Coordinates of C-alpha atoms (C1' of nucleotides) in Angstrom, one line a residue:
Chain A
M1 CA 0.0 0.0 0.0
I2 CA 1.2 3.4 -0.8
D3 CA 1.5 6.3 1.7
V4 CA -1.5 8.5 1.5
K5 CA 0.6 11.5 2.6
Q6 CA 3.0 11.0 -0.3
L7 CA 0.0 10.7 -2.6
R8 CA -1.3 14.1 -1.4
S9 CA 2.0 15.8 -1.8
D10 CA 2.8 14.4 -5.2
P11 CA -0.1 12.6 -7.0
Q12 CA 1.7 12.9 -10.3
R13 CA 4.3 10.4 -9.2
F14 CA 1.7 7.8 -8.6
I15 CA -0.1 8.6 -11.8
D16 CA 3.1 8.1 -13.8
G17 CA 4.1 5.0 -11.8
A18 CA 0.8 3.3 -12.6
R19 CA 1.0 4.2 -16.2
D20 CA 4.6 2.9 -16.5
K21 CA 3.6 -0.3 -15.0
G22 CA 0.7 -0.6 -17.4
I23 CA -1.8 -0.7 -14.5
D24 CA -5.1 1.0 -14.9
V25 CA -6.1 2.8 -11.8
D26 CA -7.9 6.2 -11.3
V27 CA -5.4 8.0 -9.1
P28 CA -7.0 11.5 -9.5
R29 CA -10.3 10.0 -8.3
L30 CA -8.5 8.7 -5.2
V31 CA -7.0 12.1 -4.5
K32 CA -10.5 13.7 -4.8
L33 CA -12.1 11.1 -2.6
D34 CA -9.4 11.7 0.0
E35 CA -10.1 15.4 -0.1
Q36 CA -13.8 14.9 0.2
M37 CA -13.5 12.5 3.1
R38 CA -11.1 14.6 5.0
A39 CA -13.5 17.6 4.7
L40 CA -16.3 15.4 6.0
K41 CA -14.2 14.0 8.8
T42 CA -13.1 17.4 10.0
K43 CA -16.7 18.6 10.1
M44 CA -17.8 15.5 11.9
E45 CA -15.0 15.8 14.4
E46 CA -16.0 19.4 15.1
R47 CA -19.5 18.4 15.8
R48 CA -18.5 15.5 18.0
A49 CA -16.1 17.8 20.0
E50 CA -19.1 20.0 20.7
Q51 CA -21.2 17.1 21.6
N52 CA -18.6 15.8 24.0
R53 CA -18.2 19.3 25.5
I54 CA -21.9 19.6 26.1
S55 CA -22.4 16.2 27.5
K56 CA -19.5 16.6 29.8
E57 CA -21.1 19.6 31.5
T58 CA -24.8 18.5 31.3
G59 CA -24.3 14.8 31.8
P60 CA -23.5 14.8 35.5
Q61 CA -26.4 17.3 36.0
I62 CA -28.8 15.0 34.3
G63 CA -27.6 12.1 36.4
K64 CA -28.1 14.1 39.6
L65 CA -31.6 15.3 38.5
K66 CA -32.6 11.8 37.6
G67 CA -31.6 10.7 41.0
Q68 CA -33.7 13.4 42.6
L69 CA -36.6 12.4 40.3
K70 CA -37.0 9.0 42.0
S71 CA -37.9 10.6 45.3
A72 CA -39.8 13.6 43.9
S73 CA -43.5 13.9 43.4
G74 CA -46.1 16.3 42.2
Q75 CA -45.0 19.7 41.1
A76 CA -41.4 19.2 42.0
K77 CA -41.4 16.1 39.8
A78 CA -42.8 17.9 36.8
A79 CA -40.2 20.7 37.2
L80 CA -37.4 18.2 37.3
E81 CA -38.7 16.4 34.3
K82 CA -38.8 19.6 32.3
Q83 CA -35.3 20.5 33.4
I84 CA -34.0 17.1 32.2
R85 CA -35.8 17.4 28.9
E86 CA -34.2 20.7 28.2
L87 CA -30.7 19.4 29.0
E88 CA -31.2 16.4 26.9
E89 CA -32.3 18.3 23.9
R90 CA -29.0 20.1 23.2
P91 CA -26.8 17.1 22.3
A92 CA -29.6 15.3 20.6
R93 CA -29.6 17.8 17.7
L94 CA -25.9 17.3 17.1
K95 CA -26.4 13.6 17.2
G96 CA -28.5 13.7 14.0
E97 CA -26.0 15.8 12.2
I98 CA -23.1 13.6 13.2
Q99 CA -25.0 10.5 12.1
G100 CA -25.6 12.2 8.7
L101 CA -21.9 13.0 8.2
G102 CA -21.0 9.5 9.2
E103 CA -23.3 8.1 6.6
S104 CA -21.8 10.3 3.9
L105 CA -18.4 9.2 4.9
A106 CA -19.4 5.5 5.0
K107 CA -20.6 5.8 1.4
L108 CA -17.2 6.9 0.1
Q109 CA -15.1 4.6 2.3
P110 CA -15.4 1.4 0.2
E111 CA -14.4 3.0 -3.0
F112 CA -11.5 4.8 -1.3
D113 CA -10.3 1.6 0.3
A114 CA -10.5 -0.4 -2.9
L115 CA -8.7 2.3 -4.9
L116 CA -6.0 2.8 -2.3
L117 CA -5.2 -0.9 -2.4
S118 CA -5.0 -0.9 -6.2
V119 CA -2.5 1.9 -6.6
P120 CA 0.8 0.3 -7.4
L121 CA 4.1 1.2 -5.9
P122 CA 5.8 3.5 -8.5
P123 CA 8.9 1.9 -10.1
D124 CA 12.2 3.3 -9.1
P125 CA 13.5 6.0 -11.4
D126 CA 16.4 3.7 -12.5
V127 CA 14.1 1.0 -13.7
P128 CA 14.0 1.1 -17.5
K129 CA 10.7 2.0 -19.0
G130 CA 9.0 -0.7 -21.1
K131 CA 5.8 -2.5 -21.8
T132 CA 6.4 -6.2 -21.6
A133 CA 9.0 -8.8 -20.7
D134 CA 10.5 -8.3 -24.2
D135 CA 11.7 -4.9 -22.9
N136 CA 13.6 -6.4 -20.1
I137 CA 17.4 -5.8 -20.2
E138 CA 20.0 -8.5 -19.9
I139 CA 22.6 -7.3 -17.4
K140 CA 24.7 -10.4 -16.8
T141 CA 25.3 -13.9 -18.1
W142 CA 27.2 -16.8 -16.6
H143 CA 27.9 -20.3 -17.7
P144 CA 30.2 -23.2 -16.6
K145 CA 33.3 -24.0 -18.6
W146 CA 31.7 -27.0 -20.1
F147 CA 28.6 -25.3 -21.6
D148 CA 28.3 -22.0 -23.5
P149 CA 24.7 -21.2 -24.5
K150 CA 26.0 -19.1 -27.3
K151 CA 27.0 -22.3 -29.1
S152 CA 24.5 -25.0 -29.9
F153 CA 24.0 -28.0 -27.6
K154 CA 25.6 -30.2 -30.1
Q155 CA 28.6 -28.0 -30.3
N156 CA 28.9 -28.1 -26.6
K157 CA 28.2 -31.7 -25.9
G158 CA 28.6 -33.5 -29.2
F159 CA 25.0 -34.8 -29.7
A160 CA 21.5 -33.4 -30.2
P161 CA 19.6 -32.9 -27.0
K162 CA 16.2 -34.3 -26.0
T163 CA 13.7 -31.9 -24.4
H164 CA 12.9 -32.5 -20.8
I165 CA 9.5 -33.8 -21.8
E166 CA 11.2 -36.5 -23.8
L167 CA 13.7 -37.2 -21.0
V168 CA 11.1 -37.6 -18.3
R169 CA 9.1 -39.8 -20.5
D170 CA 12.0 -42.1 -21.5
L171 CA 13.4 -42.2 -18.0
G172 CA 10.0 -42.6 -16.3
L173 CA 10.4 -39.6 -14.1
V174 CA 7.0 -37.9 -14.7
S175 CA 3.5 -39.1 -15.6
F176 CA 1.6 -36.2 -17.2
E177 CA -1.3 -38.4 -18.2
R178 CA -2.0 -39.6 -14.6
G179 CA -1.7 -36.0 -13.3
V180 CA -4.2 -34.8 -15.8
K181 CA -6.5 -37.8 -15.1
M182 CA -6.6 -37.0 -11.4
A183 CA -6.5 -33.2 -11.4
G184 CA -6.8 -31.9 -14.9
T185 CA -4.6 -29.9 -17.3
R186 CA -1.3 -28.6 -16.1
H187 CA -1.0 -31.4 -13.5
Y188 CA 1.6 -34.1 -13.3
V189 CA 3.0 -36.9 -11.1
L190 CA 6.6 -37.2 -10.3
T191 CA 7.6 -40.8 -10.1
G192 CA 10.6 -42.7 -8.9
E193 CA 13.9 -40.9 -9.5
G194 CA 11.9 -37.9 -10.7
M195 CA 10.5 -37.4 -7.2
R196 CA 13.8 -38.2 -5.7
L197 CA 15.5 -35.5 -7.8
H198 CA 12.8 -33.0 -7.0
Q199 CA 13.2 -33.6 -3.3
A200 CA 17.0 -33.5 -3.6
V201 CA 17.1 -30.0 -5.2
L202 CA 14.7 -28.7 -2.6
R203 CA 16.7 -30.1 0.2
F204 CA 19.9 -28.8 -1.3
A205 CA 18.4 -25.3 -1.7
L206 CA 17.0 -25.2 1.9
D207 CA 20.2 -26.4 3.3
F208 CA 22.1 -23.9 1.2
I209 CA 20.1 -20.9 2.3
T210 CA 20.0 -21.8 5.9
T211 CA 23.3 -23.3 6.7
E212 CA 25.4 -21.2 4.4
H213 CA 23.5 -17.9 4.4
G214 CA 22.0 -17.8 7.9
F215 CA 18.3 -17.7 6.9
K216 CA 15.9 -19.1 9.4
A217 CA 14.0 -22.1 8.1
M218 CA 10.2 -22.0 8.5
S219 CA 7.2 -24.1 7.6
V220 CA 4.3 -21.8 7.0
P221 CA 0.6 -22.2 6.1
V222 CA -0.2 -22.5 2.4
I223 CA -3.9 -22.0 3.1
V224 CA -4.5 -18.6 4.4
R225 CA -7.2 -16.0 5.0
Q226 CA -7.9 -13.2 2.7
E227 CA -6.3 -10.6 5.0
C228 CA -3.0 -12.4 4.5
M229 CA -3.3 -12.2 0.7
V230 CA -4.2 -8.5 0.8
G231 CA -1.5 -7.8 3.4
T232 CA 1.2 -9.4 1.4
G233 CA 0.0 -7.5 -1.7
F234 CA -1.2 -10.4 -3.8
F235 CA -4.8 -9.2 -3.6
P236 CA -6.7 -7.5 -5.1
A237 CA -4.5 -7.6 -8.3
G238 CA -3.7 -11.3 -8.2
R239 CA -7.1 -12.6 -7.1
E240 CA -7.6 -14.5 -10.3
Q241 CA -4.3 -16.3 -9.8
A242 CA -5.2 -17.9 -6.5
Y243 CA -7.3 -20.9 -5.7
H244 CA -10.2 -20.0 -3.5
I245 CA -11.7 -22.3 -0.8
E246 CA -15.2 -21.2 -0.1
E247 CA -15.6 -22.3 3.4
T248 CA -18.3 -19.7 4.2
S249 CA -20.7 -21.3 1.7
R250 CA -20.6 -24.4 3.8
G251 CA -20.9 -22.8 7.2
G252 CA -17.2 -22.1 7.9
G253 CA -16.2 -18.8 9.5
H254 CA -14.2 -17.5 6.6
D255 CA -12.9 -18.3 3.1
L256 CA -9.4 -19.4 2.5
Y257 CA -6.9 -19.1 -0.3
L258 CA -4.1 -21.3 -1.5
T259 CA -0.9 -19.4 -1.6
G260 CA 1.1 -19.1 -4.8
T261 CA 4.4 -18.6 -3.0
G262 CA 5.9 -19.1 0.4
E263 CA 6.4 -15.4 0.6
V264 CA 2.8 -15.1 1.8
G265 CA 3.4 -17.2 4.9
L266 CA 6.9 -15.7 5.6
M267 CA 5.7 -12.1 5.4
G268 CA 2.4 -12.7 7.0
F269 CA 4.2 -14.2 10.0
H270 CA 4.8 -10.8 11.6
Q271 CA 1.6 -9.1 10.4
D272 CA 0.4 -6.4 12.9
E273 CA 3.6 -6.7 14.9
I274 CA 6.0 -4.1 16.2
L275 CA 9.4 -5.7 15.7
D276 CA 12.4 -5.2 17.9
A277 CA 14.7 -2.9 15.9
H278 CA 17.7 -4.9 17.1
S279 CA 16.2 -8.1 15.6
L280 CA 16.4 -6.6 12.1
P281 CA 17.1 -7.7 9.5
L282 CA 15.0 -10.8 9.6
K283 CA 16.1 -13.5 7.1
Y284 CA 13.5 -16.2 6.6
A285 CA 13.3 -19.1 4.2
T286 CA 10.7 -21.7 3.6
V287 CA 10.0 -24.6 1.4
S288 CA 6.3 -24.8 0.5
T289 CA 3.9 -26.1 -2.1
C290 CA 2.7 -23.3 -4.4
F291 CA -0.6 -23.2 -6.1
R292 CA -1.4 -21.1 -9.2
R293 CA -4.5 -21.1 -11.3
E294 CA -2.6 -19.7 -14.3
A295 CA -5.7 -17.9 -15.4
G296 CA -5.0 -15.9 -18.5
A297 CA -2.1 -18.1 -19.5
A298 CA -4.2 -20.4 -21.6
G299 CA -2.3 -21.9 -24.4
K300 CA 1.0 -20.7 -23.0
D301 CA 3.7 -23.3 -22.1
T302 CA 1.1 -26.0 -22.1
A303 CA 3.5 -28.9 -22.4
G304 CA 5.9 -30.2 -19.8
L305 CA 6.9 -29.0 -16.4
Y306 CA 7.3 -25.3 -17.1
R307 CA 3.9 -23.9 -16.2
I308 CA 1.9 -26.0 -13.8
H309 CA -0.7 -25.5 -11.1
Q310 CA 1.2 -27.0 -8.2
F311 CA 4.9 -26.9 -7.5
D312 CA 7.3 -26.6 -4.6
K313 CA 9.5 -23.7 -3.9
V314 CA 12.2 -22.6 -1.6
E315 CA 11.7 -18.9 -1.0
Q316 CA 13.8 -16.3 0.8
V317 CA 12.6 -13.0 2.3
V318 CA 14.4 -10.2 4.1
I319 CA 12.7 -7.8 6.4
C320 CA 15.0 -4.8 7.1
G321 CA 15.0 -1.2 8.3
A322 CA 13.4 1.5 6.3
D323 CA 16.6 2.5 4.5
E324 CA 16.9 2.6 0.8
A325 CA 20.6 1.8 0.7
E326 CA 20.1 -1.1 3.0
S327 CA 17.2 -2.4 1.0
R328 CA 19.2 -2.1 -2.2
A329 CA 22.2 -3.9 -0.6
W330 CA 20.0 -6.8 0.4
H331 CA 18.5 -7.0 -3.1
K332 CA 22.0 -7.5 -4.5
K333 CA 22.9 -9.9 -1.7
M334 CA 19.8 -12.1 -2.4
I335 CA 20.5 -12.2 -6.1
G336 CA 24.1 -13.2 -5.3
I337 CA 22.8 -16.1 -3.2
V338 CA 20.9 -17.4 -6.2
E339 CA 23.9 -16.9 -8.5
E340 CA 26.0 -18.9 -6.1
L341 CA 23.4 -21.7 -6.0
L342 CA 23.1 -21.9 -9.8
Q343 CA 26.9 -21.9 -10.1
R344 CA 27.0 -24.7 -7.6
L345 CA 24.6 -26.6 -9.9
E346 CA 26.7 -25.5 -12.9
L347 CA 23.6 -24.2 -14.8
P348 CA 24.1 -21.3 -17.2
Y349 CA 21.9 -18.3 -16.4
R350 CA 21.5 -14.6 -17.0
L351 CA 20.2 -11.7 -15.0
L352 CA 17.4 -9.6 -16.4
Q353 CA 16.6 -6.1 -15.3
C354 CA 12.8 -6.1 -15.5
C355 CA 11.3 -3.1 -17.2
T356 CA 8.5 -1.1 -15.6
G357 CA 5.8 -2.9 -17.5
D358 CA 6.9 -6.3 -16.2
L359 CA 6.8 -5.2 -12.5
G360 CA 4.0 -6.3 -10.3
P361 CA 2.0 -3.8 -8.4
K362 CA 4.1 -4.2 -5.2
N363 CA 7.6 -4.0 -6.7
A364 CA 9.8 -0.9 -7.0
D365 CA 12.4 -3.0 -8.8
M366 CA 12.7 -6.6 -9.9
I367 CA 15.5 -8.7 -11.3
D368 CA 14.6 -12.0 -12.9
V369 CA 17.1 -14.9 -13.2
E370 CA 16.7 -17.1 -16.2
S371 CA 18.3 -20.4 -16.6
W372 CA 19.3 -21.9 -19.9
M373 CA 16.9 -24.6 -21.1
P374 CA 18.2 -26.4 -24.3
G375 CA 14.8 -27.9 -25.1
R376 CA 13.1 -24.5 -25.1
G377 CA 12.9 -21.7 -27.7
P378 CA 12.2 -21.7 -31.5
D379 CA 12.9 -24.7 -33.7
G380 CA 16.1 -24.8 -35.7
A381 CA 16.6 -26.2 -39.3
D382 CA 16.3 -29.7 -38.0
G383 CA 12.9 -29.0 -36.5
R384 CA 14.3 -29.3 -33.0
P385 CA 14.3 -26.5 -30.4
T386 CA 17.5 -24.4 -30.3
G387 CA 17.4 -23.6 -26.6
A388 CA 16.3 -20.5 -24.7
Y389 CA 16.5 -18.9 -21.3
G390 CA 13.5 -19.6 -19.1
E391 CA 12.6 -17.7 -15.9
T392 CA 13.5 -19.7 -12.8
H393 CA 13.9 -16.9 -10.2
S394 CA 12.6 -13.5 -9.4
A395 CA 14.0 -11.0 -6.9
S396 CA 11.9 -8.1 -5.8
R397 CA 12.5 -5.0 -3.8
L398 CA 9.4 -3.5 -2.3
Y399 CA 10.3 -0.6 0.0
D400 CA 7.6 -0.4 2.7
F401 CA 4.7 -1.1 0.3
Q402 CA 4.1 -4.6 1.7
C403 CA 4.9 -3.9 5.3
R404 CA 2.5 -1.0 5.3
R405 CA -0.3 -3.3 4.2
L406 CA 0.8 -5.9 6.7
N407 CA 1.2 -3.2 9.4
M408 CA 4.6 -4.5 10.3
R409 CA 6.7 -1.9 12.0
Y410 CA 9.6 -1.2 14.4
K411 CA 10.6 1.7 16.6
D412 CA 13.4 3.9 15.4
E413 CA 15.9 5.7 17.6
K414 CA 13.4 8.5 18.2
G415 CA 10.8 6.0 19.3
A416 CA 8.6 6.6 16.2
S417 CA 6.9 3.7 14.5
V418 CA 8.3 3.0 11.1
F419 CA 7.2 0.5 8.5
C420 CA 9.9 -2.1 7.6
H421 CA 11.2 -2.7 4.2
S422 CA 10.8 -6.1 2.6
L423 CA 12.4 -8.1 -0.2
N424 CA 11.9 -11.5 -1.6
N425 CA 13.6 -13.9 -4.0
T426 CA 13.2 -17.4 -5.2
V427 CA 15.9 -19.7 -3.9
L428 CA 14.8 -22.6 -6.1
A429 CA 11.5 -23.7 -7.6
S430 CA 11.0 -27.3 -8.6
P431 CA 10.0 -29.1 -10.8
R432 CA 10.7 -26.1 -13.1
I433 CA 14.4 -26.2 -12.2
L434 CA 14.4 -29.9 -13.2
I435 CA 14.0 -28.7 -16.8
P436 CA 17.5 -27.1 -17.1
I437 CA 19.0 -29.8 -14.9
L438 CA 17.7 -32.7 -16.9
E439 CA 18.3 -31.1 -20.3
M440 CA 21.8 -29.8 -19.4
Y441 CA 23.0 -33.0 -17.7
Q442 CA 21.6 -35.4 -20.3
N443 CA 24.1 -37.9 -21.9
Q444 CA 24.2 -39.3 -25.4
D445 CA 22.9 -42.7 -24.1
G446 CA 19.8 -41.0 -22.8
S447 CA 20.8 -41.1 -19.2
V448 CA 21.1 -38.0 -17.0
T449 CA 24.1 -37.3 -14.8
V450 CA 23.2 -36.1 -11.3
P451 CA 24.9 -32.8 -10.6
T452 CA 27.7 -33.2 -8.0
A453 CA 26.0 -30.8 -5.6
L454 CA 22.9 -32.9 -5.5
R455 CA 24.4 -36.3 -5.0
P456 CA 24.5 -36.2 -1.3
S457 CA 20.7 -35.6 -1.2
M458 CA 20.2 -38.4 -3.9
G459 CA 21.7 -41.1 -1.8
G460 CA 25.0 -40.8 -3.6
A461 CA 23.5 -41.6 -7.0
Q462 CA 25.6 -40.4 -9.9
R463 CA 23.2 -40.9 -12.7
I464 CA 19.6 -41.5 -13.6
G465 CA 18.9 -44.2 -16.3
G466 CA 21.5 -45.7 -18.6
Chain B
rG1 C1' -19.0 -32.7 15.7
rG2 C1' -20.8 -31.6 21.2
rU3 C1' -20.6 -28.5 25.7
rG4 C1' -18.7 -24.6 28.4
rG5 C1' -15.3 -20.2 29.1
rG6 C1' -13.1 -15.9 27.2
rG7 C1' -11.2 -11.6 24.0
rU8 C1' -8.8 -4.7 28.0
rG9 C1' -2.1 -1.0 26.5
rG10 C1' 4.6 -4.4 24.6
rC11 C1' 3.0 -8.5 28.4
rU12 C1' 0.1 -10.0 33.0
rG13 C1' -4.3 -8.1 34.8
rA14 C1' -8.3 -4.8 37.5
rG15 C1' -12.5 -2.5 36.0
rU16 C1' -20.7 -3.9 35.1
rG17 C1' -23.4 3.2 32.7
rG18 C1' -20.9 9.5 33.9
rU19 C1' -13.0 13.5 34.3
rU20 C1' -11.6 5.3 32.8
rG21 C1' -7.3 6.6 27.5
rA22 C1' -8.2 3.2 31.1
rA23 C1' -5.8 0.9 38.4
rA24 C1' -1.8 -2.3 39.6
rG25 C1' 2.4 -5.2 38.4
rC26 C1' 6.2 -6.6 34.8
rA27 C1' 9.1 -4.9 30.8
rC28 C1' 11.2 -0.4 28.8
rC29 C1' 13.5 4.8 29.1
rG30 C1' 15.5 8.9 32.3
rG31 C1' 17.3 10.4 37.1
rU32 C1' 19.2 9.8 42.4
rC33 C1' 22.4 6.5 45.0
rU34 C1' 27.2 3.5 43.7
rU35 C1' 34.2 3.0 42.0
rG36 C1' 30.9 0.3 38.3
rA37 C1' 26.6 -2.8 38.1
rA38 C1' 22.5 -4.8 40.7
rA39 C1' 18.9 -3.5 44.4
rA40 C1' 16.1 0.5 46.4
rC41 C1' 13.9 5.2 45.5
rC42 C1' 11.9 9.3 42.1
rG43 C1' 9.9 10.4 37.4
rG44 C1' 8.4 9.1 32.4
rC45 C1' 6.1 5.5 29.2
rA46 C1' -0.3 3.4 24.0
rU47 C1' -1.7 4.0 18.9
rG48 C1' -3.9 6.1 14.5
rG49 C1' -5.9 10.4 12.2
rG50 C1' -7.5 15.8 11.2
rC51 C1' -6.2 20.9 11.8
rC52 C1' -2.5 24.7 13.4
rA53 C1' 2.8 25.4 14.3
rU54 C1' 6.6 22.4 11.8
rU55 C1' 12.6 23.3 15.9
rA56 C1' 9.9 21.9 20.2
rG57 C1' 4.9 21.2 20.2
rG58 C1' -0.4 22.6 20.6
rU59 C1' -5.4 21.1 19.8
rC60 C1' -9.5 18.1 18.5
rC61 C1' -11.4 13.2 17.1
rA62 C1' -11.1 8.0 17.3
rU63 C1' -9.4 3.5 19.5
rC64 C1' -10.6 -1.6 25.7
rU65 C1' -11.3 -7.9 18.9
rC66 C1' -14.6 -6.1 14.8
rG67 C1' -19.6 -4.3 13.1
rG68 C1' -24.4 -2.7 14.4
rG69 C1' -27.9 -1.1 18.5
rU70 C1' -29.8 1.1 23.4
rU71 C1' -28.5 5.9 26.0
rC72 C1' -27.9 12.8 27.0
rG73 C1' -23.5 9.5 27.9
rA74 C1' -20.8 2.6 26.7
rA75 C1' -14.6 -0.9 28.1
rU76 C1' -19.1 -1.6 31.0
rC77 C1' -26.0 -3.1 28.6
rC78 C1' -28.2 -5.7 23.9
rC79 C1' -27.6 -8.2 18.9
rG80 C1' -24.3 -10.2 15.2
rA81 C1' -19.5 -11.6 13.3
rC82 C1' -14.6 -13.2 14.0
rC83 C1' -10.9 -15.3 17.0
rC84 C1' -9.0 -18.0 21.1
rC85 C1' -9.1 -21.5 25.2
rA86 C1' -10.8 -26.0 28.0
rC87 C1' -13.2 -30.8 28.2
rC88 C1' -15.6 -34.9 25.4
rG89 C1' -15.9 -37.4 20.5
rC90 C1' -13.3 -38.5 15.9
rC91 C1' -8.5 -38.5 13.6
rA92 C1' -3.0 -38.0 9.9

RNA sequence: GGUGGGGUGGCUGAGUGGUUGAAAGCACCGGUCUUGAAAACCGGCAUGGGCCAUUAGGUCCAUCUCGGGUUCGAAUCCCGACCCCACCGCCA
């Protein structure tokens, strides 16, 4: 959520920000609503102050008179009643007026709330302007000595590659048919060594982020209430993307939503808390199952393990003080962690500076990490794919946008409450990461070598198949 | 699923219609004392918002889970929602 005070002092910044992100939201309307509501509120508070003043001076009198009334009779009683009536009349008139103002205010409130939640965080000035992912800018590439993505797979390894879809079929690692039978399109079943490899990369990634980088391991809910989705900034914009469990329609207290990332649970953890400043930064990591409806992605990446409704992900978040330099430093650090992990797995990757149009509502800045997938991309002369980078990670910097919604604060040196800054990044998402692993590590005989880094979590196995 | 009990400040916990934004304790901050620390003692200590001053602050409004209601006046009474706890039943 944006800071309303900032909106008042510089609405143009938010108008431009929404435009650059390609998000349609009526910022001027929000500004106008804010003005109207403040005027109403001021008026109402004035009336209420008057009411309070009057009732403070007449209240005790009324109480006293009512006490006397009990023992009074005849003419004395009538006089007392008259006196009480007069005293009671004064605040009663104000009451109606206050109620009217309150009603006017209540009429505007829902629109104001909805609009405020919809205004995106403006992108940072140094984020390149652009409309779609095509406008993202490559800022770095890396590859191991034994594989250069600039050359063809055959040039690198001496034989034509299979796609991961062919590999998992031939090696019996995944059953798409059974997944679809049970749960519908974009579902799958990991079988045998496929499941073991999946678990091995997850375990490797969680061990890596906790043991080597000091993140605290957590297991968090993946079924959460709406407040948690709104607080973490996934709602309202991403409502279509989340599975919805309608518990209220069957008598439950409230509906629930399946989370699309462990970020929700990690960030929701401290919702409505005032954190000890000395405890910052907080570094949390979780491995959790992620659920995504992929609404609007119909026809896109329909085959294979790339775009699926359910997967597992190791996620990292950092909650730090409200300091831009610190925030930026953590962003770099979190990207560095992922680079180190991919280098350990010896997977070629590149870093992309996302353009304004590719940023979500809650991000000021986002760097995507894409891994090289030989079975992806346009077909070559032989009718086989020539390879392409595919997104495997995404590192976001959010300033206080998320913590403001979550009401997550700490006390600064002056004792003032300040909203924390937050950041998040994928550590590793599987089975998507299995695509580059299987495709990169395949051998001419159809087997797949297990990356050295994963062997300890694969019971020492050196290869799959063959 | 059944039956009870309960939601008050950072925490514990008083408070059943009228200076109660809220006792007390703990925690925290400042001071006295001390070579230093602890103890003791003294003092301070909620949050959000509007307006004014913007260096300090002043002032008003709201807030005792949330939303309605009763009342001149609600932490206190009524209704609803949500949440939590205990016991029983079932159960990975």
